[in-house]
Amino acid sequence: MTPSDSGAHTRFAEALRELGLGELVAQVRRFPDATRTAAEAAAAIGCELSQICKSLIFAADGVPVLVLMDGASRVDLERVREELGADKVTRAKADVVRETTGYAIGGVPPFGHRTRTRVLADRSLLEHELVWAAAGHPHAVFPIAPKDLVAQAGAALVDVRESTA
């Protein structure tokens, strides 16, 4: 799990190049302090919390699913369950996250994973021109337009954020 010269995890940098997004490798920003949480990432970058894209792995009836959510919001598990038609949705354990994605929690990028999983992206991400997501390492992030993020992740656009009311 070594970062490349750009700060991106080597496997993630390779995934970017394979997807034709090699120009993003040079835009990866690596920080001396962790950007493991959305709040840490937003503080390091100097952006709004909602401009952070969290890549969260859940288990829907035991099958891993990736949910992309803005950093200021929480995932509504009931909405995810309904969206997937699952009986039960829970947060995946750390070993399942690493096994599914190839990355540790806090550094999971939105695509370039070890295995193919179903991906849901909350529409709240589209409220920004640019969002920041993990680049495969807890100290590294990269910028991407939300529409490109959704397309590259192969995500279905959904409304799965907890209501604030």
PDB file of N, CA and C in Angstrom, residues 36-112:
ATOM      1  N   ARG A  36      -8.578  11.247   6.758  1.00  0.00           N
ATOM      2  CA  ARG A  36      -9.374  10.021   6.891  1.00  0.00           C
ATOM      3  C   ARG A  36     -10.866  10.316   7.030  1.00  0.00           C
ATOM      4  N   THR A  37     -11.218  11.393   7.730  1.00  0.00           N
ATOM      5  CA  THR A  37     -12.625  11.746   7.877  1.00  0.00           C
ATOM      6  C   THR A  37     -12.943  12.919   6.955  1.00  0.00           C
ATOM      7  N   ALA A  38     -14.232  13.090   6.679  1.00  0.00           N
ATOM      8  CA  ALA A  38     -14.645  14.203   5.823  1.00  0.00           C
ATOM      9  C   ALA A  38     -14.238  15.539   6.444  1.00  0.00           C
ATOM     10  N   ALA A  39     -14.379  15.658   7.751  1.00  0.00           N
ATOM     11  CA  ALA A  39     -14.020  16.917   8.426  1.00  0.00           C
ATOM     12  C   ALA A  39     -12.519  17.194   8.297  1.00  0.00           C
ATOM     13  N   GLU A  40     -11.687  16.164   8.482  1.00  0.00           N
ATOM     14  CA  GLU A  40     -10.238  16.340   8.338  1.00  0.00           C
ATOM     15  C   GLU A  40      -9.882  16.741   6.912  1.00  0.00           C
ATOM     16  N   ALA A  41     -10.523  16.103   5.940  1.00  0.00           N
ATOM     17  CA  ALA A  41     -10.238  16.408   4.539  1.00  0.00           C
ATOM     18  C   ALA A  41     -10.646  17.832   4.195  1.00  0.00           C
ATOM     19  N   ALA A  42     -11.841  18.235   4.611  1.00  0.00           N
ATOM     20  CA  ALA A  42     -12.321  19.589   4.311  1.00  0.00           C
ATOM     21  C   ALA A  42     -11.414  20.639   4.938  1.00  0.00           C
ATOM     22  N   ALA A  43     -10.966  20.389   6.174  1.00  0.00           N
ATOM     23  CA  ALA A  43     -10.071  21.334   6.847  1.00  0.00           C
ATOM     24  C   ALA A  43      -8.734  21.438   6.120  1.00  0.00           C
ATOM     25  N   ALA A  44      -8.190  20.295   5.695  1.00  0.00           N
ATOM     26  CA  ALA A  44      -6.898  20.303   5.006  1.00  0.00           C
ATOM     27  C   ALA A  44      -6.989  20.995   3.647  1.00  0.00           C
ATOM     28  N   ILE A  45      -8.066  20.744   2.920  1.00  0.00           N
ATOM     29  CA  ILE A  45      -8.234  21.311   1.581  1.00  0.00           C
ATOM     30  C   ILE A  45      -8.659  22.771   1.640  1.00  0.00           C
ATOM     31  N   GLY A  46      -9.457  23.114   2.661  1.00  0.00           N
ATOM     32  CA  GLY A  46     -10.008  24.461   2.764  1.00  0.00           C
ATOM     33  C   GLY A  46     -11.294  24.589   1.960  1.00  0.00           C
ATOM     34  N   CYS A  47     -12.100  23.511   1.961  1.00  0.00           N
ATOM     35  CA  CYS A  47     -13.370  23.532   1.232  1.00  0.00           C
ATOM     36  C   CYS A  47     -14.515  23.253   2.206  1.00  0.00           C
ATOM     37  N   GLU A  48     -15.725  23.349   1.696  1.00  0.00           N
ATOM     38  CA  GLU A  48     -16.898  23.038   2.511  1.00  0.00           C
ATOM     39  C   GLU A  48     -16.960  21.539   2.763  1.00  0.00           C
ATOM     40  N   LEU A  49     -17.489  21.160   3.904  1.00  0.00           N
ATOM     41  CA  LEU A  49     -17.625  19.756   4.260  1.00  0.00           C
ATOM     42  C   LEU A  49     -18.427  18.994   3.201  1.00  0.00           C
ATOM     43  N   SER A  50     -19.440  19.637   2.628  1.00  0.00           N
ATOM     44  CA  SER A  50     -20.283  18.973   1.630  1.00  0.00           C
ATOM     45  C   SER A  50     -19.558  18.742   0.300  1.00  0.00           C
ATOM     46  N   GLN A  51     -18.371  19.337   0.121  1.00  0.00           N
ATOM     47  CA  GLN A  51     -17.584  19.126  -1.098  1.00  0.00           C
ATOM     48  C   GLN A  51     -16.686  17.890  -0.995  1.00  0.00           C
ATOM     49  N   ILE A  52     -16.736  17.211   0.122  1.00  0.00           N
ATOM     50  CA  ILE A  52     -15.998  15.965   0.287  1.00  0.00           C
ATOM     51  C   ILE A  52     -16.913  14.828  -0.128  1.00  0.00           C
ATOM     52  N   CYS A  53     -16.403  13.899  -0.913  1.00  0.00           N
ATOM     53  CA  CYS A  53     -17.165  12.714  -1.294  1.00  0.00           C
ATOM     54  C   CYS A  53     -16.690  11.555  -0.437  1.00  0.00           C
ATOM     55  N   LYS A  54     -17.579  11.061   0.408  1.00  0.00           N
ATOM     56  CA  LYS A  54     -17.262   9.885   1.215  1.00  0.00           C
ATOM     57  C   LYS A  54     -17.581   8.640   0.392  1.00  0.00           C
ATOM     58  N   SER A  55     -16.673   7.671   0.405  1.00  0.00           N
ATOM     59  CA  SER A  55     -16.875   6.374  -0.250  1.00  0.00           C
ATOM     60  C   SER A  55     -17.078   5.350   0.854  1.00  0.00           C
ATOM     61  N   LEU A  56     -18.330   4.944   1.048  1.00  0.00           N
ATOM     62  CA  LEU A  56     -18.698   4.087   2.172  1.00  0.00           C
ATOM     63  C   LEU A  56     -19.187   2.730   1.687  1.00  0.00           C
ATOM     64  N   ILE A  57     -18.666   1.684   2.302  1.00  0.00           N
ATOM     65  CA  ILE A  57     -19.073   0.326   1.938  1.00  0.00           C
ATOM     66  C   ILE A  57     -20.078  -0.186   2.973  1.00  0.00           C
ATOM     67  N   PHE A  58     -21.191  -0.679   2.442  1.00  0.00           N
ATOM     68  CA  PHE A  58     -22.231  -1.285   3.268  1.00  0.00           C
ATOM     69  C   PHE A  58     -22.419  -2.717   2.796  1.00  0.00           C
ATOM     70  N   ALA A  59     -23.100  -3.502   3.598  1.00  0.00           N
ATOM     71  CA  ALA A  59     -23.447  -4.862   3.213  1.00  0.00           C
ATOM     72  C   ALA A  59     -24.969  -4.920   3.096  1.00  0.00           C
ATOM     73  N   ALA A  60     -25.447  -5.220   1.886  1.00  0.00           N
ATOM     74  CA  ALA A  60     -26.881  -5.366   1.625  1.00  0.00           C
ATOM     75  C   ALA A  60     -27.152  -6.855   1.502  1.00  0.00           C
ATOM     76  N   ASP A  61     -27.803  -7.410   2.517  1.00  0.00           N
ATOM     77  CA  ASP A  61     -28.015  -8.864   2.579  1.00  0.00           C
ATOM     78  C   ASP A  61     -26.686  -9.591   2.415  1.00  0.00           C
ATOM     79  N   GLY A  62     -25.634  -9.014   3.011  1.00  0.00           N
ATOM     80  CA  GLY A  62     -24.313  -9.623   2.997  1.00  0.00           C
ATOM     81  C   GLY A  62     -23.471  -9.303   1.773  1.00  0.00           C
ATOM     82  N   VAL A  63     -24.039  -8.602   0.778  1.00  0.00           N
ATOM     83  CA  VAL A  63     -23.300  -8.280  -0.451  1.00  0.00           C
ATOM     84  C   VAL A  63     -22.797  -6.840  -0.369  1.00  0.00           C
ATOM     85  N   PRO A  64     -21.493  -6.608  -0.566  1.00  0.00           N
ATOM     86  CA  PRO A  64     -20.961  -5.244  -0.479  1.00  0.00           C
ATOM     87  C   PRO A  64     -21.577  -4.317  -1.532  1.00  0.00           C
ATOM     88  N   VAL A  65     -21.846  -3.088  -1.105  1.00  0.00           N
ATOM     89  CA  VAL A  65     -22.332  -2.033  -1.994  1.00  0.00           C
ATOM     90  C   VAL A  65     -21.627  -0.750  -1.583  1.00  0.00           C
ATOM     91  N   LEU A  66     -21.240   0.054  -2.567  1.00  0.00           N
ATOM     92  CA  LEU A  66     -20.557   1.314  -2.314  1.00  0.00           C
ATOM     93  C   LEU A  66     -21.568   2.446  -2.386  1.00  0.00           C
ATOM     94  N   VAL A  67     -21.563   3.312  -1.378  1.00  0.00           N
ATOM     95  CA  VAL A  67     -22.412   4.495  -1.388  1.00  0.00           C
ATOM     96  C   VAL A  67     -21.504   5.721  -1.361  1.00  0.00           C
ATOM     97  N   LEU A  68     -21.689   6.600  -2.341  1.00  0.00           N
ATOM     98  CA  LEU A  68     -20.951   7.860  -2.413  1.00  0.00           C
ATOM     99  C   LEU A  68     -21.849   8.939  -1.841  1.00  0.00           C
ATOM    100  N   MET A  69     -21.364   9.623  -0.804  1.00  0.00           N
ATOM    101  CA  MET A  69     -22.182  10.590  -0.071  1.00  0.00           C
ATOM    102  C   MET A  69     -21.375  11.848   0.204  1.00  0.00           C
ATOM    103  N   ASP A  70     -22.050  12.994   0.179  1.00  0.00           N
ATOM    104  CA  ASP A  70     -21.338  14.235   0.506  1.00  0.00           C
ATOM    105  C   ASP A  70     -20.937  14.208   1.978  1.00  0.00           C
ATOM    106  N   GLY A  71     -19.839  14.880   2.273  1.00  0.00           N
ATOM    107  CA  GLY A  71     -19.234  14.826   3.599  1.00  0.00           C
ATOM    108  C   GLY A  71     -20.051  15.430   4.721  1.00  0.00           C
ATOM    109  N   ALA A  72     -21.044  16.249   4.406  1.00  0.00           N
ATOM    110  CA  ALA A  72     -21.852  16.882   5.438  1.00  0.00           C
ATOM    111  C   ALA A  72     -23.083  16.061   5.799  1.00  0.00           C
ATOM    112  N   SER A  73     -23.306  14.975   5.078  1.00  0.00           N
ATOM    113  CA  SER A  73     -24.529  14.191   5.273  1.00  0.00           C
ATOM    114  C   SER A  73     -24.233  12.785   5.760  1.00  0.00           C
ATOM    115  N   ARG A  74     -25.284  12.167   6.275  1.00  0.00           N
ATOM    116  CA  ARG A  74     -25.209  10.780   6.707  1.00  0.00           C
ATOM    117  C   ARG A  74     -26.088   9.932   5.789  1.00  0.00           C
ATOM    118  N   VAL A  75     -25.705   8.686   5.625  1.00  0.00           N
ATOM    119  CA  VAL A  75     -26.469   7.755   4.800  1.00  0.00           C
ATOM    120  C   VAL A  75     -27.646   7.219   5.610  1.00  0.00           C
ATOM    121  N   ASP A  76     -28.831   7.237   5.004  1.00  0.00           N
ATOM    122  CA  ASP A  76     -30.032   6.666   5.592  1.00  0.00           C
ATOM    123  C   ASP A  76     -30.093   5.206   5.154  1.00  0.00           C
ATOM    124  N   LEU A  77     -29.798   4.288   6.077  1.00  0.00           N
ATOM    125  CA  LEU A  77     -29.731   2.872   5.736  1.00  0.00           C
ATOM    126  C   LEU A  77     -31.069   2.332   5.240  1.00  0.00           C
ATOM    127  N   GLU A  78     -32.159   2.870   5.747  1.00  0.00           N
ATOM    128  CA  GLU A  78     -33.477   2.427   5.294  1.00  0.00           C
ATOM    129  C   GLU A  78     -33.688   2.810   3.823  1.00  0.00           C
ATOM    130  N   ARG A  79     -33.254   3.998   3.446  1.00  0.00           N
ATOM    131  CA  ARG A  79     -33.369   4.408   2.039  1.00  0.00           C
ATOM    132  C   ARG A  79     -32.489   3.542   1.137  1.00  0.00           C
ATOM    133  N   VAL A  80     -31.301   3.194   1.611  1.00  0.00           N
ATOM    134  CA  VAL A  80     -30.424   2.313   0.839  1.00  0.00           C
ATOM    135  C   VAL A  80     -31.088   0.949   0.699  1.00  0.00           C
ATOM    136  N   ARG A  81     -31.643   0.438   1.787  1.00  0.00           N
ATOM    137  CA  ARG A  81     -32.316  -0.861   1.758  1.00  0.00           C
ATOM    138  C   ARG A  81     -33.442  -0.861   0.733  1.00  0.00           C
ATOM    139  N   GLU A  82     -34.263   0.200   0.753  1.00  0.00           N
ATOM    140  CA  GLU A  82     -35.369   0.308  -0.200  1.00  0.00           C
ATOM    141  C   GLU A  82     -34.852   0.411  -1.634  1.00  0.00           C
ATOM    142  N   GLU A  83     -33.805   1.204  -1.848  1.00  0.00           N
ATOM    143  CA  GLU A  83     -33.231   1.392  -3.187  1.00  0.00           C
ATOM    144  C   GLU A  83     -32.738   0.067  -3.770  1.00  0.00           C
ATOM    145  N   LEU A  84     -32.146  -0.751  -2.914  1.00  0.00           N
ATOM    146  CA  LEU A  84     -31.566  -2.011  -3.364  1.00  0.00           C
ATOM    147  C   LEU A  84     -32.553  -3.178  -3.311  1.00  0.00           C
ATOM    148  N   GLY A  85     -33.684  -2.978  -2.658  1.00  0.00           N
ATOM    149  CA  GLY A  85     -34.632  -4.073  -2.493  1.00  0.00           C
ATOM    150  C   GLY A  85     -34.084  -5.152  -1.575  1.00  0.00           C
ATOM    151  N   ALA A  86     -33.253  -4.742  -0.630  1.00  0.00           N
ATOM    152  CA  ALA A  86     -32.614  -5.686   0.298  1.00  0.00           C
ATOM    153  C   ALA A  86     -33.447  -5.848   1.567  1.00  0.00           C
ATOM    154  N   ASP A  87     -33.221  -6.949   2.259  1.00  0.00           N
ATOM    155  CA  ASP A  87     -33.883  -7.164   3.542  1.00  0.00           C
ATOM    156  C   ASP A  87     -33.168  -6.423   4.665  1.00  0.00           C
ATOM    157  N   LYS A  88     -31.827  -6.380   4.567  1.00  0.00           N
ATOM    158  CA  LYS A  88     -31.034  -5.774   5.642  1.00  0.00           C
ATOM    159  C   LYS A  88     -29.794  -5.099   5.064  1.00  0.00           C
ATOM    160  N   VAL A  89     -29.501  -3.877   5.537  1.00  0.00           N
ATOM    161  CA  VAL A  89     -28.292  -3.151   5.145  1.00  0.00           C
ATOM    162  C   VAL A  89     -27.558  -2.728   6.412  1.00  0.00           C
ATOM    163  N   THR A  90     -26.275  -3.055   6.469  1.00  0.00           N
ATOM    164  CA  THR A  90     -25.439  -2.685   7.611  1.00  0.00           C
ATOM    165  C   THR A  90     -24.125  -2.117   7.095  1.00  0.00           C
ATOM    166  N   ARG A  91     -23.403  -1.428   7.974  1.00  0.00           N
ATOM    167  CA  ARG A  91     -22.056  -0.967   7.622  1.00  0.00           C
ATOM    168  C   ARG A  91     -21.155  -2.184   7.507  1.00  0.00           C
ATOM    169  N   ALA A  92     -20.322  -2.206   6.492  1.00  0.00           N
ATOM    170  CA  ALA A  92     -19.388  -3.318   6.314  1.00  0.00           C
ATOM    171  C   ALA A  92     -18.257  -3.204   7.325  1.00  0.00           C
ATOM    172  N   LYS A  93     -17.773  -4.336   7.782  1.00  0.00           N
ATOM    173  CA  LYS A  93     -16.633  -4.370   8.697  1.00  0.00           C
ATOM    174  C   LYS A  93     -15.353  -4.024   7.925  1.00  0.00           C
ATOM    175  N   ALA A  94     -14.349  -3.583   8.659  1.00  0.00           N
ATOM    176  CA  ALA A  94     -13.096  -3.126   8.051  1.00  0.00           C
ATOM    177  C   ALA A  94     -12.470  -4.167   7.134  1.00  0.00           C
ATOM    178  N   ASP A  95     -12.506  -5.446   7.523  1.00  0.00           N
ATOM    179  CA  ASP A  95     -11.897  -6.473   6.676  1.00  0.00           C
ATOM    180  C   ASP A  95     -12.666  -6.653   5.364  1.00  0.00           C
ATOM    181  N   VAL A  96     -13.981  -6.482   5.400  1.00  0.00           N
ATOM    182  CA  VAL A  96     -14.795  -6.576   4.188  1.00  0.00           C
ATOM    183  C   VAL A  96     -14.494  -5.390   3.272  1.00  0.00           C
ATOM    184  N   VAL A  97     -14.324  -4.192   3.866  1.00  0.00           N
ATOM    185  CA  VAL A  97     -13.989  -3.001   3.076  1.00  0.00           C
ATOM    186  C   VAL A  97     -12.673  -3.218   2.342  1.00  0.00           C
ATOM    187  N   ARG A  98     -11.666  -3.680   3.064  1.00  0.00           N
ATOM    188  CA  ARG A  98     -10.352  -3.897   2.445  1.00  0.00           C
ATOM    189  C   ARG A  98     -10.413  -5.014   1.400  1.00  0.00           C
ATOM    190  N   GLU A  99     -11.112  -6.093   1.700  1.00  0.00           N
ATOM    191  CA  GLU A  99     -11.230  -7.215   0.774  1.00  0.00           C
ATOM    192  C   GLU A  99     -11.960  -6.797  -0.510  1.00  0.00           C
ATOM    193  N   THR A 100     -12.997  -5.986  -0.359  1.00  0.00           N
ATOM    194  CA  THR A 100     -13.812  -5.566  -1.502  1.00  0.00           C
ATOM    195  C   THR A 100     -13.113  -4.507  -2.350  1.00  0.00           C
ATOM    196  N   THR A 101     -12.520  -3.519  -1.688  1.00  0.00           N
ATOM    197  CA  THR A 101     -11.969  -2.374  -2.419  1.00  0.00           C
ATOM    198  C   THR A 101     -10.464  -2.457  -2.640  1.00  0.00           C
ATOM    199  N   GLY A 102      -9.766  -3.118  -1.724  1.00  0.00           N
ATOM    200  CA  GLY A 102      -8.307  -3.131  -1.775  1.00  0.00           C
ATOM    201  C   GLY A 102      -7.692  -1.982  -0.997  1.00  0.00           C
ATOM    202  N   TYR A 103      -8.540  -1.214  -0.313  1.00  0.00           N
ATOM    203  CA  TYR A 103      -8.073  -0.038   0.437  1.00  0.00           C
ATOM    204  C   TYR A 103      -8.610  -0.074   1.864  1.00  0.00           C
ATOM    205  N   ALA A 104      -7.917   0.641   2.756  1.00  0.00           N
ATOM    206  CA  ALA A 104      -8.345   0.741   4.144  1.00  0.00           C
ATOM    207  C   ALA A 104      -9.389   1.841   4.306  1.00  0.00           C
ATOM    208  N   ILE A 105     -10.245   1.683   5.287  1.00  0.00           N
ATOM    209  CA  ILE A 105     -11.231   2.714   5.605  1.00  0.00           C
ATOM    210  C   ILE A 105     -10.491   4.028   5.828  1.00  0.00           C
ATOM    211  N   GLY A 106     -11.037   5.097   5.283  1.00  0.00           N
ATOM    212  CA  GLY A 106     -10.396   6.409   5.385  1.00  0.00           C
ATOM    213  C   GLY A 106      -9.600   6.764   4.143  1.00  0.00           C
ATOM    214  N   GLY A 107      -9.364   5.779   3.289  1.00  0.00           N
ATOM    215  CA  GLY A 107      -8.626   6.028   2.054  1.00  0.00           C
ATOM    216  C   GLY A 107      -9.312   5.438   0.832  1.00  0.00           C
ATOM    217  N   VAL A 108     -10.543   4.954   1.012  1.00  0.00           N
ATOM    218  CA  VAL A 108     -11.253   4.286  -0.079  1.00  0.00           C
ATOM    219  C   VAL A 108     -11.650   5.295  -1.160  1.00  0.00           C
ATOM    220  N   PRO A 109     -11.139   5.117  -2.379  1.00  0.00           N
ATOM    221  CA  PRO A 109     -11.531   6.010  -3.474  1.00  0.00           C
ATOM    222  C   PRO A 109     -12.911   5.597  -4.018  1.00  0.00           C
ATOM    223  N   PRO A 110     -13.522   6.443  -4.825  1.00  0.00           N
ATOM    224  CA  PRO A 110     -14.848   6.128  -5.349  1.00  0.00           C
ATOM    225  C   PRO A 110     -14.850   5.102  -6.484  1.00  0.00           C
ATOM    226  N   PHE A 111     -13.699   4.784  -7.053  1.00  0.00           N
ATOM    227  CA  PHE A 111     -13.583   3.767  -8.106  1.00  0.00           C
ATOM    228  C   PHE A 111     -12.155   3.257  -8.114  1.00  0.00           C
ATOM    229  N   GLY A 112     -11.865   2.272  -8.968  1.00  0.00           N
ATOM    230  CA  GLY A 112     -10.526   1.661  -8.984  1.00  0.00           C
ATOM    231  C   GLY A 112     -10.378   0.613  -7.900  1.00  0.00           C
TER     232      GLY A 112
END
